[in-house]
Amino acid sequence: MDLIGKSYKEIETAVKGVKRARLVDLLKLHVTLEPFFSPEQIAKARQISIAAVMHRIKVTRQLRAYLIGNRWRVPLSAVRDWDSQTRVTD
């Protein structure tokens, strides 16, 4: 069952008659999938250079990343960890 990009009404129609256990399984699947970001996406969001992001991945190892195929991918949890380590406080 593909619910991505569906409106509320479309989701409501799609799950009508679906047993509770199946709905819980679908929710579990969607909440346990972790999105991955490219270094380019992180650099753009943080307004820093791609080279700075790659430096954190390769040299300082401040940013956990995986080489999938021939591209670096950074999980959301690693971005959150990095944010918590670099947060500016008063």
Short mmCIF file of C-alpha atoms in Angstrom, two decimals:
data_model
loop_
_atom_site.label_atom_id
_atom_site.label_comp_id
_atom_site.label_asym_id
_atom_site.label_seq_id
_atom_site.Cartn_x
_atom_site.Cartn_y
_atom_site.Cartn_z
CA MET A 1 0.00 0.00 0.00
CA ASP A 2 1.63 3.24 -1.15
CA LEU A 3 0.41 6.22 0.84
CA ILE A 4 3.21 8.65 0.01
CA GLY A 5 1.96 11.89 -1.49
CA LYS A 6 -1.69 11.05 -0.89
CA SER A 7 -4.22 13.54 0.48
CA TYR A 8 -6.07 12.93 3.73
CA LYS A 9 -9.18 11.79 1.86
CA GLU A 10 -7.17 9.42 -0.37
CA ILE A 11 -5.50 7.87 2.68
CA GLU A 12 -8.83 7.56 4.43
CA THR A 13 -10.28 5.76 1.40
CA ALA A 14 -7.21 3.53 1.02
CA VAL A 15 -7.24 2.31 4.63
CA LYS A 16 -11.00 1.84 4.90
CA GLY A 17 -11.61 -1.73 5.97
CA VAL A 18 -7.93 -2.42 6.73
CA LYS A 19 -7.42 -4.26 10.00
CA ARG A 20 -5.78 -2.46 12.90
CA ALA A 21 -2.78 -4.82 12.95
CA ARG A 22 -2.03 -4.01 9.29
CA LEU A 23 -2.28 -0.27 10.01
CA VAL A 24 0.13 -0.62 12.92
CA ASP A 25 2.52 -2.51 10.63
CA LEU A 26 2.34 0.32 8.08
CA LEU A 27 2.97 2.95 10.74
CA LYS A 28 5.93 0.99 12.10
CA LEU A 29 7.42 0.74 8.63
CA HIS A 30 7.14 4.47 8.01
CA VAL A 31 8.49 5.61 11.37
CA THR A 32 11.50 3.28 11.31
CA LEU A 33 12.75 4.33 7.88
CA GLU A 34 15.45 6.93 8.24
CA PRO A 35 15.97 9.43 5.45
CA PHE A 36 19.44 9.97 4.03
CA PHE A 37 20.86 13.23 2.71
CA SER A 38 23.64 13.98 0.27
CA PRO A 39 26.52 16.25 1.28
CA GLU A 40 25.17 18.76 -1.24
CA GLN A 41 21.78 18.87 0.48
CA ILE A 42 23.40 19.34 3.89
CA ALA A 43 25.70 22.08 2.60
CA LYS A 44 22.79 23.94 1.04
CA ALA A 45 20.65 23.67 4.19
CA ARG A 46 23.52 24.81 6.45
CA GLN A 47 24.77 27.45 4.00
CA ILE A 48 28.29 26.08 4.06
CA SER A 49 30.45 24.69 1.29
CA ILE A 50 30.28 21.10 0.13
CA ALA A 51 34.00 20.90 0.86
CA ALA A 52 33.31 21.76 4.52
CA VAL A 53 30.75 18.97 4.76
CA MET A 54 33.12 16.50 3.09
CA HIS A 55 35.88 17.56 5.49
CA ARG A 56 33.62 16.72 8.43
CA ILE A 57 32.84 13.35 6.87
CA LYS A 58 36.31 12.27 5.78
CA VAL A 59 38.84 14.05 7.99
CA THR A 60 37.31 14.98 11.33
CA ARG A 61 34.67 12.24 11.27
CA GLN A 62 32.22 14.63 12.98
CA LEU A 63 29.51 13.58 10.55
CA ARG A 64 28.70 9.88 10.19
CA ALA A 65 28.19 8.98 6.54
CA TYR A 66 28.02 5.91 4.34
CA LEU A 67 29.42 5.42 0.89
CA ILE A 68 26.50 3.84 -0.95
CA GLY A 69 27.42 2.97 -4.51
CA ASN A 70 29.71 5.85 -5.37
CA ARG A 71 27.88 8.53 -3.39
CA TRP A 72 28.08 9.64 0.21
CA ARG A 73 24.84 9.50 2.18
CA VAL A 74 24.30 10.94 5.65
CA PRO A 75 21.44 9.63 7.84
CA LEU A 76 19.14 12.10 9.54
CA SER A 77 20.29 10.91 12.98
CA ALA A 78 23.89 11.87 12.10
CA VAL A 79 22.77 15.35 11.04
CA ARG A 80 20.87 15.74 14.32
CA ASP A 81 23.93 14.57 16.31
CA TRP A 82 26.09 17.07 14.47
CA ASP A 83 23.55 19.83 15.14
CA SER A 84 23.51 19.05 18.85
CA GLN A 85 27.33 19.15 18.99
CA THR A 86 27.59 22.46 17.15
CA ARG A 87 24.63 24.28 18.72
CA VAL A 88 25.39 27.82 19.84
CA THR A 89 24.30 28.55 23.39
CA ASP A 90 24.03 31.80 25.32
#
